CSV table of C-alpha atoms and ligand atoms in Angstrom, one decimal:
chain,number,residue,atom,x,y,z
A,13,UNK,CA,0.0,0.0,0.0
A,14,UNK,CA,2.8,2.4,1.1
A,15,UNK,CA,5.2,1.0,-1.5
A,16,UNK,CA,6.7,3.1,-4.2
A,17,UNK,CA,7.6,1.8,-7.7
A,18,UNK,CA,10.8,3.1,-9.2
A,19,UNK,CA,10.4,3.2,-12.9
A,20,UNK,CA,13.1,3.5,-15.5
A,21,UNK,CA,12.0,6.7,-17.5
A,22,UNK,CA,13.7,5.5,-20.7
A,23,UNK,CA,12.0,2.1,-20.8
A,24,UNK,CA,9.0,2.3,-18.4
A,25,UNK,CA,10.3,-0.9,-16.7
A,26,UNK,CA,10.0,-1.3,-13.0
A,27,UNK,CA,13.5,-1.0,-11.5
A,28,UNK,CA,12.6,-1.5,-7.8
A,29,UNK,CA,9.9,-1.4,-5.2
A,30,UNK,CA,10.7,0.7,-2.2
A,31,UNK,CA,8.6,0.5,1.0
A,32,UNK,CA,7.5,3.9,2.2
A,33,UNK,CA,8.3,5.1,5.7
A,34,UNK,CA,5.4,5.5,8.2
A,35,UNK,CA,5.0,8.4,10.6
A,36,UNK,CA,5.8,6.0,13.4
A,37,UNK,CA,9.1,5.2,11.6
A,38,UNK,CA,9.8,8.9,11.3
A,39,UNK,CA,9.4,9.3,15.1
A,40,UNK,CA,11.8,6.3,15.8
A,41,UNK,CA,14.3,7.8,13.3
A,42,UNK,CA,14.3,11.2,15.0
A,43,UNK,CA,15.0,9.5,18.4
A,44,UNK,CA,17.9,7.5,16.9
A,45,UNK,CA,19.2,10.7,15.2
A,46,UNK,CA,19.1,12.6,18.4
A,47,UNK,CA,21.2,10.2,20.3
A,48,UNK,CA,23.7,9.8,17.4
A,49,UNK,CA,23.9,13.6,17.2
A,50,UNK,CA,24.9,14.0,20.8
A,51,UNK,CA,27.8,11.7,20.4
A,52,UNK,CA,28.8,13.3,17.0
A,53,UNK,CA,28.8,16.8,18.4
A,54,UNK,CA,31.1,15.7,21.2
A,55,UNK,CA,33.5,14.0,18.8
A,56,UNK,CA,36.7,15.9,18.2
A,57,UNK,CA,36.5,18.2,15.1
A,58,UNK,CA,39.6,16.5,13.5
A,59,UNK,CA,38.0,13.1,13.9
A,60,UNK,CA,34.7,14.3,12.3
A,61,UNK,CA,36.6,15.8,9.4
A,62,UNK,CA,38.6,12.6,8.9
A,63,UNK,CA,35.3,10.5,8.8
A,64,UNK,CA,33.7,12.8,6.2
A,65,UNK,CA,36.8,12.5,4.1
A,66,UNK,CA,36.5,8.7,4.3
A,67,UNK,CA,32.9,9.1,3.1
A,68,UNK,CA,34.1,11.1,0.2
A,69,UNK,CA,36.7,8.5,-0.7
A,70,UNK,CA,34.2,5.7,-0.4
A,71,UNK,CA,31.7,7.6,-2.7
A,72,UNK,CA,34.6,7.9,-5.2
A,73,UNK,CA,35.2,4.2,-5.0
A,74,UNK,CA,31.5,3.6,-5.8
A,75,UNK,CA,31.2,6.4,-8.3
A,76,UNK,CA,30.3,4.3,-11.3
A,77,UNK,CA,27.8,2.2,-9.4
A,78,UNK,CA,26.0,5.4,-8.1
A,79,UNK,CA,26.0,6.9,-11.5
A,80,UNK,CA,24.4,3.8,-13.0
A,81,UNK,CA,21.7,4.0,-10.3
A,82,UNK,CA,20.9,7.5,-11.5
A,83,UNK,CA,20.7,6.3,-15.1
A,84,UNK,CA,18.2,3.7,-14.1
A,85,UNK,CA,15.9,5.7,-11.8
A,86,UNK,CA,16.2,9.2,-13.3
A,87,UNK,CA,17.0,8.5,-16.9
A,88,UNK,CA,20.1,10.7,-16.7
A,89,UNK,CA,22.8,10.3,-19.4
A,90,UNK,CA,25.7,8.4,-18.0
A,91,UNK,CA,28.1,11.3,-18.4
A,92,UNK,CA,25.8,13.6,-16.4
A,93,UNK,CA,25.2,10.9,-13.8
A,94,UNK,CA,29.0,10.4,-13.3
A,95,UNK,CA,29.3,14.2,-12.7
A,96,UNK,CA,26.5,14.0,-10.2
A,97,UNK,CA,28.1,11.2,-8.2
A,98,UNK,CA,31.4,13.2,-8.3
A,99,UNK,CA,29.6,16.3,-7.0
A,100,UNK,CA,28.3,14.3,-4.0
A,101,UNK,CA,31.8,13.1,-3.3
A,102,UNK,CA,33.2,16.7,-3.6
A,103,UNK,CA,30.6,18.0,-1.2
A,104,UNK,CA,31.7,15.6,1.5
A,105,UNK,CA,35.3,16.5,1.0
A,106,UNK,CA,34.6,20.2,0.9
A,107,UNK,CA,32.4,20.1,4.0
A,108,UNK,CA,35.1,18.1,5.8
A,109,UNK,CA,37.5,21.0,5.4
A,110,UNK,CA,34.9,23.3,6.9
A,111,UNK,CA,34.9,21.5,10.2
A,112,UNK,CA,38.5,22.5,10.9
A,113,UNK,CA,37.6,26.1,9.9
A,114,UNK,CA,34.3,26.6,11.8
A,115,UNK,CA,36.0,29.4,13.7
A,116,UNK,CA,34.2,31.8,16.1
A,117,UNK,CA,35.1,35.4,16.7
A,118,UNK,CA,36.9,37.2,19.4
A,119,UNK,CA,35.3,40.6,19.8
A,120,UNK,CA,37.0,43.5,21.5
A,121,UNK,CA,35.3,44.5,24.8
A,122,UNK,CA,36.4,46.1,28.0
A,123,UNK,CA,36.5,44.2,31.3
A,124,UNK,CA,36.8,40.7,29.8
A,125,UNK,CA,36.7,38.8,26.6
A,126,UNK,CA,33.9,38.2,24.2
A,127,UNK,CA,33.8,35.1,22.0
A,128,UNK,CA,31.4,33.4,19.7
A,129,UNK,CA,30.7,29.7,19.1
A,130,UNK,CA,28.9,28.0,16.2
A,131,UNK,CA,26.8,25.3,17.7
A,132,UNK,CA,25.0,22.6,15.8
A,133,UNK,CA,21.2,22.8,15.6
A,134,UNK,CA,20.5,19.1,16.3
A,135,UNK,CA,18.5,17.0,13.8
A,136,UNK,CA,18.1,18.3,10.3
A,137,UNK,CA,15.5,17.2,7.7
A,138,UNK,CA,16.6,17.4,4.1
A,139,UNK,CA,13.7,17.0,1.6
A,140,UNK,CA,15.0,16.5,-1.9
A,141,UNK,CA,13.5,16.5,-5.4
A,142,UNK,CA,13.9,14.0,-8.2
A,143,UNK,CA,15.7,16.2,-10.8
A,144,UNK,CA,19.2,16.0,-9.3
A,145,UNK,CA,18.7,13.4,-6.5
A,146,UNK,CA,22.4,12.9,-5.5
A,147,UNK,CA,23.9,16.4,-5.7
A,148,UNK,CA,20.9,18.2,-4.1
A,149,UNK,CA,20.8,15.6,-1.2
A,150,UNK,CA,24.6,16.1,-0.7
A,151,UNK,CA,24.3,19.9,-0.7
A,152,UNK,CA,22.2,19.6,2.5
A,153,UNK,CA,23.5,16.4,4.1
A,154,UNK,CA,27.3,17.0,3.9
A,155,UNK,CA,27.5,20.6,5.5
A,156,UNK,CA,24.8,19.7,8.0
A,157,UNK,CA,26.8,16.7,9.2
A,158,UNK,CA,30.0,18.7,9.1
A,159,UNK,CA,28.5,21.3,11.4
A,160,UNK,CA,27.8,18.6,14.0
A,161,UNK,CA,24.2,17.7,13.2
A,162,UNK,CA,22.3,14.5,12.4
A,163,UNK,CA,20.5,14.3,9.1
A,164,UNK,CA,17.2,12.6,8.0
A,165,UNK,CA,17.0,12.7,4.2
A,166,UNK,CA,13.6,12.3,2.5
A,167,UNK,CA,14.3,11.6,-1.2
A,168,UNK,CA,11.6,12.2,-3.9
A,169,UNK,CA,9.2,9.3,-4.3
A,170,UNK,CA,10.4,8.4,-7.8
A,171,UNK,CA,14.2,8.6,-7.1
A,172,UNK,CA,15.0,7.0,-3.7
A,173,UNK,CA,17.7,4.5,-4.8
A,174,UNK,CA,20.8,6.7,-5.0
A,175,UNK,CA,19.9,8.3,-1.6
A,176,UNK,CA,19.6,4.9,0.0
A,177,UNK,CA,22.9,3.7,-1.5
A,178,UNK,CA,24.7,7.0,-0.4
A,179,UNK,CA,23.6,6.4,3.3
A,180,UNK,CA,24.8,2.7,3.1
A,181,UNK,CA,28.2,3.9,1.7
A,182,UNK,CA,28.5,6.5,4.5
A,183,UNK,CA,27.9,3.8,7.1
A,184,UNK,CA,30.5,1.6,5.4
A,185,UNK,CA,32.9,4.5,5.6
A,186,UNK,CA,32.5,4.6,9.4
A,187,UNK,CA,29.8,7.2,9.9
A,188,UNK,CA,28.0,6.4,13.2
A,189,UNK,CA,24.7,4.4,13.0
A,190,UNK,CA,21.7,6.7,13.1
A,191,UNK,CA,23.6,9.9,12.2
A,192,UNK,CA,22.5,9.9,8.5
A,193,UNK,CA,19.3,8.1,7.8
A,194,UNK,CA,17.2,7.9,4.6
A,195,UNK,CA,13.4,7.9,4.9
A,196,UNK,CA,11.8,7.2,1.6
A,197,UNK,CA,8.1,7.7,1.0
A,198,UNK,CA,5.4,10.2,0.2
A,199,UNK,CA,6.0,13.9,0.7
A,200,UNK,CA,2.6,14.5,2.3
A,201,UNK,CA,3.3,11.6,4.8
A,202,UNK,CA,7.1,11.4,5.5
A,203,UNK,CA,8.0,15.0,4.4
A,204,UNK,CA,5.1,16.4,6.4
A,205,UNK,CA,6.0,14.3,9.5
A,206,UNK,CA,9.5,15.6,9.4
A,207,UNK,CA,8.4,19.2,9.0
A,208,UNK,CA,6.0,19.0,11.9
A,209,UNK,CA,8.2,17.0,14.3
A,210,UNK,CA,9.1,19.3,17.2
A,211,UNK,CA,12.6,17.7,17.5
A,212,UNK,CA,13.6,18.5,13.9
A,213,UNK,CA,15.4,21.7,14.2
A,214,UNK,CA,15.7,22.7,10.6
A,215,UNK,CA,14.2,21.8,7.2
A,216,UNK,CA,16.2,22.1,4.0
A,217,UNK,CA,13.7,21.8,1.2
A,218,UNK,CA,14.4,21.7,-2.5
A,219,UNK,CA,11.4,21.4,-4.8
A,220,UNK,CA,8.4,23.3,-6.2
A,221,UNK,CA,7.6,26.8,-5.0
A,222,UNK,CA,4.0,25.7,-4.0
A,223,UNK,CA,5.2,23.0,-1.6
A,224,UNK,CA,8.0,25.3,-0.4
A,225,UNK,CA,5.5,28.0,0.6
A,226,UNK,CA,3.5,25.4,2.5
A,227,UNK,CA,6.5,24.1,4.3
A,228,UNK,CA,7.6,27.7,5.2
A,229,UNK,CA,4.2,28.3,6.7
A,230,UNK,CA,4.3,25.1,8.7
A,231,UNK,CA,7.8,25.9,10.0
A,232,UNK,CA,6.6,29.4,11.1
A,233,UNK,CA,4.5,27.6,13.7
A,234,UNK,CA,7.6,26.4,15.6
A,235,UNK,CA,9.9,29.2,14.4
A,236,UNK,CA,11.8,26.2,12.8
A,237,UNK,CA,14.8,27.1,10.7
A,238,UNK,CA,14.2,26.6,7.0
A,239,UNK,CA,16.2,26.9,3.8
A,240,UNK,CA,14.2,26.8,0.5
A,241,UNK,CA,15.6,26.1,-3.0
A,242,UNK,CA,12.6,26.5,-5.3
A,243,UNK,CA,11.7,27.0,-8.9
A,244,UNK,CA,13.3,29.1,-11.6
A,245,UNK,CA,12.5,30.7,-15.0
A,246,UNK,CA,15.9,31.9,-15.9
A,247,UNK,CA,16.8,34.5,-18.6
A,248,UNK,CA,19.6,34.0,-21.1
A,249,UNK,CA,20.2,37.6,-22.3
A,250,UNK,CA,22.0,38.0,-25.6
A,251,UNK,CA,23.1,41.4,-26.7
A,252,UNK,CA,23.9,42.4,-30.3
A,253,UNK,CA,27.6,42.9,-29.4
A,254,UNK,CA,28.0,39.3,-28.1
A,255,UNK,CA,29.9,36.6,-29.9
A,256,UNK,CA,26.7,35.4,-31.5
A,257,UNK,CA,28.1,32.1,-32.8
A,258,UNK,CA,29.4,31.2,-29.3
A,259,UNK,CA,26.1,32.3,-27.6
A,260,UNK,CA,24.0,30.2,-30.0
A,261,UNK,CA,26.3,27.2,-29.7
A,262,UNK,CA,26.1,27.3,-25.9
A,263,UNK,CA,22.3,27.7,-25.8
A,264,UNK,CA,21.1,24.1,-26.3
A,265,UNK,CA,23.0,22.8,-23.2
A,266,UNK,CA,21.6,25.7,-21.2
A,267,UNK,CA,18.0,24.6,-21.5
A,268,UNK,CA,18.3,21.0,-22.6
A,269,UNK,CA,20.7,19.6,-20.0
A,270,UNK,CA,18.8,17.2,-17.7
A,271,UNK,CA,16.0,17.4,-20.3
A,272,UNK,CA,15.3,20.9,-19.0
A,273,UNK,CA,14.4,19.5,-15.6
A,274,UNK,CA,16.8,21.9,-14.0
A,275,UNK,CA,15.8,24.8,-11.7
A,276,UNK,CA,18.7,26.8,-13.4
A,277,UNK,CA,17.6,26.0,-17.0
A,278,UNK,CA,17.9,29.1,-19.2
A,279,UNK,CA,14.4,28.7,-20.7
A,280,UNK,CA,13.7,32.4,-21.4
A,281,UNK,CA,16.0,33.5,-24.2
A,282,UNK,CA,16.0,37.3,-24.6
A,283,UNK,CA,17.7,38.5,-27.8
A,284,UNK,CA,18.4,42.0,-28.9
A,285,UNK,CA,16.1,42.7,-31.8
A,286,UNK,CA,18.8,43.7,-34.3
A,287,UNK,CA,20.4,40.2,-34.1
A,288,UNK,CA,17.2,38.2,-33.5
A,289,UNK,CA,16.9,36.6,-36.9
A,290,UNK,CA,20.6,35.8,-37.2
A,291,UNK,CA,20.5,34.2,-33.7
A,292,UNK,CA,17.5,32.0,-34.6
A,293,UNK,CA,19.3,30.8,-37.8
A,294,UNK,CA,22.3,29.8,-35.7
A,295,UNK,CA,20.2,28.2,-32.9
A,296,UNK,CA,18.1,25.8,-35.0
A,297,UNK,CA,21.0,23.6,-36.2
A,298,UNK,CA,22.6,23.7,-32.7
A,299,UNK,CA,19.3,22.5,-31.1
A,300,UNK,CA,18.8,19.8,-33.7
A,301,UNK,CA,22.4,18.5,-33.2
A,302,UNK,CA,21.9,18.0,-29.5
A,303,UNK,CA,22.1,14.2,-29.2
A,304,UNK,CA,18.9,12.6,-27.7
A,305,UNK,CA,19.0,8.9,-26.9
A,306,UNK,CA,19.6,6.0,-24.6
A,307,UNK,CA,20.9,7.3,-21.2
A,308,UNK,CA,23.5,4.5,-20.9
A,309,UNK,CA,25.1,5.6,-24.2
A,310,UNK,CA,28.1,7.8,-23.4
A,311,UNK,CA,27.4,10.0,-26.4
A,312,UNK,CA,23.9,10.9,-25.3
A,313,UNK,CA,23.3,14.5,-24.2
A,314,UNK,CA,19.6,14.3,-23.4
A,315,UNK,CA,17.5,11.5,-22.0
A,316,UNK,CA,13.8,11.2,-21.3
A,317,UNK,CA,11.6,13.2,-18.9
A,318,UNK,CA,11.2,11.7,-15.4
A,319,UNK,CA,7.6,10.5,-15.8
A,320,UNK,CA,4.4,10.5,-17.8
A,321,UNK,CA,3.0,13.1,-15.4
A,322,UNK,CA,5.9,15.4,-16.1
A,323,UNK,CA,5.5,14.8,-19.9
A,324,UNK,CA,1.8,15.9,-19.6
A,325,UNK,CA,2.8,19.0,-17.7
A,326,UNK,CA,5.3,19.9,-20.4
A,327,UNK,CA,2.8,19.2,-23.2
A,328,UNK,CA,0.3,21.5,-21.5
A,329,UNK,CA,2.6,24.4,-22.4
A,330,UNK,CA,2.8,23.4,-26.1
A,331,UNK,CA,-0.8,23.1,-27.4
A,332,UNK,CA,-1.8,22.9,-31.1
A,333,UNK,CA,-1.7,26.7,-31.4
A,334,UNK,CA,1.7,27.1,-29.7
A,335,UNK,CA,4.1,29.4,-31.6
A,336,UNK,CA,6.7,26.7,-32.4
A,337,UNK,CA,9.7,28.0,-34.2
A,338,UNK,CA,11.3,24.6,-34.5
A,339,UNK,CA,11.8,21.3,-32.7
A,340,UNK,CA,14.4,18.6,-32.2
A,341,UNK,CA,13.7,14.9,-32.4
A,342,UNK,CA,12.9,12.2,-29.8
A,343,UNK,CA,12.8,8.4,-29.9
A,344,UNK,CA,9.4,6.7,-30.5
A,345,UNK,CA,8.0,3.9,-28.3
A,346,UNK,CA,8.5,3.3,-24.7
A,347,UNK,CA,9.9,6.0,-22.4
A,348,UNK,CA,8.9,9.5,-21.4
A,349,UNK,CA,10.6,11.2,-24.4
A,350,UNK,CA,9.9,14.8,-25.4
A,351,UNK,CA,11.6,16.7,-28.2
A,352,UNK,CA,13.5,19.9,-27.7
A,353,UNK,CA,11.1,22.7,-28.5
A,354,UNK,CA,11.7,26.4,-29.2
A,355,UNK,CA,8.8,28.8,-29.0
A,356,UNK,CA,8.5,32.4,-30.1
A,357,UNK,CA,5.5,33.8,-28.2
A,358,UNK,CA,4.1,37.2,-29.2
A,359,UNK,CA,3.8,38.3,-25.6
A,360,UNK,CA,6.4,38.3,-22.9
A,361,UNK,CA,3.6,37.5,-20.4
A,362,UNK,CA,2.6,34.2,-22.2
A,363,UNK,CA,2.4,31.3,-19.7
A,364,UNK,CA,5.4,29.6,-21.4
A,365,UNK,CA,7.4,32.8,-21.0
A,366,UNK,CA,6.9,33.3,-17.3
A,367,UNK,CA,6.0,29.9,-15.7
A,368,UNK,CA,8.5,27.1,-15.0
A,369,UNK,CA,7.9,24.3,-17.5
A,370,UNK,CA,10.6,21.9,-16.3
A,371,UNK,CA,11.1,20.3,-19.7
A,372,UNK,CA,13.1,20.8,-22.9
A,373,UNK,CA,11.1,23.9,-24.0
A,374,UNK,CA,12.5,27.4,-24.3
A,375,UNK,CA,10.9,30.7,-25.5
A,376,UNK,CA,12.8,33.3,-27.4
A,377,UNK,CA,11.7,36.9,-27.1
A,378,UNK,CA,13.2,40.1,-28.6
A,379,UNK,CA,14.3,43.2,-26.6
A,380,UNK,CA,15.2,46.7,-27.6
A,381,UNK,CA,18.0,48.0,-25.3
A,382,UNK,CA,19.7,47.3,-22.0
A,383,UNK,CA,16.9,48.7,-19.8
A,384,UNK,CA,14.3,46.6,-21.8
A,385,UNK,CA,16.5,43.5,-21.3
A,386,UNK,CA,16.6,44.0,-17.5
A,387,UNK,CA,12.9,44.7,-17.3
A,388,UNK,CA,12.1,41.5,-19.3
A,389,UNK,CA,14.6,39.4,-17.3
A,390,UNK,CA,12.9,40.5,-14.1
A,391,UNK,CA,9.4,39.8,-15.4
A,392,UNK,CA,8.7,36.7,-13.4
A,393,UNK,CA,8.1,35.8,-9.7
A,394,UNK,CA,11.4,33.8,-9.8
A,395,UNK,CA,15.0,34.9,-9.4
A,396,UNK,CA,17.3,31.9,-9.4
A,397,UNK,CA,19.9,32.2,-12.2
A,398,UNK,CA,20.6,33.7,-15.6
A,399,UNK,CA,23.2,34.4,-18.2
A,400,UNK,CA,24.4,37.6,-20.0
A,401,UNK,CA,26.2,37.5,-23.3
A,402,UNK,CA,28.0,40.7,-24.3
A,403,UNK,CA,31.6,41.8,-25.1
A,404,UNK,CA,31.1,45.0,-23.1
A,405,UNK,CA,32.4,44.5,-19.6
A,406,UNK,CA,30.6,47.6,-18.2
A,407,UNK,CA,27.3,46.3,-19.6
A,408,UNK,CA,28.0,42.8,-18.2
A,409,UNK,CA,28.4,44.3,-14.7
A,410,UNK,CA,25.4,46.7,-15.0
A,411,UNK,CA,23.1,44.0,-16.1
A,412,UNK,CA,24.4,41.5,-13.6
A,413,UNK,CA,23.6,44.0,-10.9
A,414,UNK,CA,20.2,44.8,-12.4
A,415,UNK,CA,18.9,41.2,-12.7
A,416,UNK,CA,17.2,40.0,-9.5
A,417,UNK,CA,18.7,36.5,-9.3
A,418,UNK,CA,21.1,34.7,-7.0
A,419,UNK,CA,23.4,33.1,-9.6
A,420,UNK,CA,24.4,34.8,-12.8
A,421,UNK,CA,27.1,34.0,-15.4
A,422,UNK,CA,28.6,36.2,-18.1
A,423,UNK,CA,29.4,34.6,-21.5
A,424,UNK,CA,28.8,31.2,-19.9
A,425,UNK,CA,25.9,29.2,-18.5
A,426,UNK,CA,27.6,27.9,-15.4
A,427,UNK,CA,25.5,28.3,-12.2
A,428,UNK,CA,26.7,25.9,-9.7
A,429,UNK,CA,30.1,25.4,-8.1
A,430,UNK,CA,30.1,23.7,-4.7
A,431,UNK,CA,32.6,26.2,-3.3
A,432,UNK,CA,30.5,29.3,-4.3
A,433,UNK,CA,27.1,30.2,-2.7
A,434,UNK,CA,23.9,29.2,-4.5
A,435,UNK,CA,20.3,30.3,-3.9
A,436,UNK,CA,17.3,32.3,-5.1
A,437,UNK,CA,15.9,35.8,-5.0
A,438,UNK,CA,12.1,36.4,-4.8
A,439,UNK,CA,10.1,33.2,-5.0
A,440,UNK,CA,13.1,31.0,-6.0
A,441,UNK,CA,14.0,30.5,-2.4
A,442,UNK,CA,15.3,31.6,0.9
A,443,UNK,CA,18.8,31.3,2.2
A,444,UNK,CA,21.9,30.0,0.5
A,445,UNK,CA,23.6,26.6,0.1
A,446,UNK,CA,27.1,25.7,-0.9
A,447,UNK,CA,30.1,28.0,-0.7
A,448,UNK,CA,32.3,29.0,2.2
A,449,UNK,CA,29.3,29.7,4.5
A,450,UNK,CA,27.5,26.4,3.9
A,451,UNK,CA,28.2,25.1,7.4
A,452,UNK,CA,27.0,28.3,9.1
A,453,UNK,CA,23.5,27.7,7.9
A,454,UNK,CA,23.4,24.6,10.1
A,455,UNK,CA,24.5,26.3,13.3
A,456,UNK,CA,23.4,28.8,15.9
A,457,UNK,CA,25.8,31.5,16.8
A,458,UNK,CA,26.3,31.8,20.6
A,459,UNK,CA,28.0,34.9,22.1
A,460,UNK,CA,29.7,34.5,25.5
A,461,UNK,CA,31.2,37.4,27.5
A,462,UNK,CA,33.7,36.4,30.2
A,463,UNK,CA,34.6,38.9,32.8
A,464,UNK,CA,38.2,39.4,33.8
A,465,UNK,CA,37.3,41.4,36.9
A,466,UNK,CA,38.6,40.2,40.2
B,503,NAD,P1,8.0,18.8,-5.2
B,503,NAD,O1,7.8,20.1,-4.5
B,503,NAD,O2,6.8,18.1,-5.7
B,503,NAD,O3,8.7,17.7,-4.3
B,503,NAD,C1,10.0,17.9,-3.7
B,503,NAD,C2,10.1,17.1,-2.5
B,503,NAD,O4,9.2,17.5,-1.5
B,503,NAD,C3,9.8,15.6,-2.7
B,503,NAD,O5,10.7,14.8,-1.9
B,503,NAD,C4,8.4,15.4,-2.2
B,503,NAD,O6,8.1,14.1,-1.8
B,503,NAD,C5,8.4,16.4,-1.0
B,503,NAD,N1,7.1,16.9,-0.7
B,503,NAD,C6,6.0,17.0,-1.5
B,503,NAD,N2,4.9,17.5,-0.8
B,503,NAD,C7,5.4,17.6,0.5
B,503,NAD,C8,4.7,18.1,1.7
B,503,NAD,N3,3.5,18.5,1.8
B,503,NAD,N4,5.5,18.2,2.8
B,503,NAD,C9,6.8,17.8,2.8
B,503,NAD,N5,7.4,17.4,1.7
B,503,NAD,C10,6.7,17.3,0.6
B,503,NAD,O7,9.0,19.1,-6.4
B,503,NAD,P2,9.6,18.1,-7.5
B,503,NAD,O8,8.5,18.0,-8.5
B,503,NAD,O9,10.2,16.9,-6.9
B,503,NAD,O10,10.9,18.9,-8.0
B,503,NAD,C11,10.7,19.8,-9.0
B,503,NAD,C12,10.8,21.2,-8.5
B,503,NAD,O11,12.0,21.4,-7.7
B,503,NAD,C13,10.9,22.3,-9.6
B,503,NAD,O12,10.0,23.3,-9.3
B,503,NAD,C14,12.3,22.8,-9.5
B,503,NAD,O13,12.5,24.1,-10.0
B,503,NAD,C15,12.6,22.7,-8.1
B,503,NAD,N6,14.0,22.6,-7.9
B,503,NAD,C16,14.7,23.7,-7.3
B,503,NAD,C17,16.1,23.7,-7.1
B,503,NAD,C18,16.8,24.8,-6.5
B,503,NAD,O14,17.9,24.6,-6.1
B,503,NAD,N7,16.2,26.0,-6.5
B,503,NAD,C19,16.8,22.6,-7.5
B,503,NAD,C20,16.1,21.5,-8.1
B,503,NAD,C21,14.7,21.5,-8.2
């Protein structure tokens, strides 16, 4: 009844059946986590760092196995999946280094000394989505553990397998029993029980903006700490002075990677009107050349969508009257395939231009000048990422400062480096993950004044 089928999105075959966690299991897991956390917080920082480095090494040892799990349960191309497993490894290694650098301050005062401590919060719930199951889990789990907390990870219903394997690997590497547990199951049961549990000190949620808003409201009731990484509808702004060939060649990967199921997908392409037609001429062959096929083929660049439900959602944005400029191809037969699709809506307010589609669909819209580009870029409730293509350094900086988004790139589409901060403006999220301050988000700062008076 509570079991979840894991389906291979490329073949529609059942890969595994995973029993769902019950609310009673969640309560038992929180108890185990609490006692493990007490021990963990009391463990010497150097020993905790060494253990997390062992976890990183062990993930590296199982990198190919983890990548193949992601090919099976998420339909990710094997090249992408290897990167994802490597990203989880790197997160553990990076967070381990943070343990030895979780320094407090010594603040000048008279009559004594004043120092600060970064203390762990306790038990952290990480609720993850299906689009990047391993990296997004590791973004929360690794720094939370490093800061001295225990972690309960709730993976998405459709992609629990890599999370389960990650926790086994961590245990094999020597992480104490109960410190990092995976609780698969339904969001409204397991996720909800974690959010409401009074002994869960913080929720790190990555997923849709609608569920994120609900979780934030629930957390308010207990003044529970919360980090939210939500949706995106990210602009790719191409000025007339850009290297147009390079900008067009880089565009397919920017919205087709992970079949567009990427919160950072640049699915709103804004092109200065004077070069619009030339850009479209360059874009069409580039999109058609993006290699779609079997995820286990190392040459594949784009696999299927995650599920039939996701395919229906994507289709709902591309009805019979949709302003299709051109499309790529997709395999026939079994699997949740959907071709790359480029739309040229007449209005910048069209649903496809402002709502997150989470599929291989982009819109291209013209703009007149710099001010118009910034206005259009900010014309959504989201603010996660974006790209700016120009040869003018001053313009690159002005537009970077003008766009309300947390992660921008100039003459590139890169958004995420684990050693740089990541997070959203507006309804794309709350708080930051990754980067040098990642551990701080899992601590309370305590200030202590010690009098030196006799
Ligand atoms: P989702 O919101 O449906 O689910 C995300 C997770 O929340 C899942 O584990 C789900 O089981 C759980 N959940 C669902 N209802 C819940 C509830 N009531 N209480 C507690 N937990 C609940 O999102 P999804 O469809 O899995 O993921 C796609 C979305 O994630 C997209 O909108 C995408 O933009 C967003 N996303 C954002 C980022 C980011 O970093 N900003 C990264 C990846 C994905």
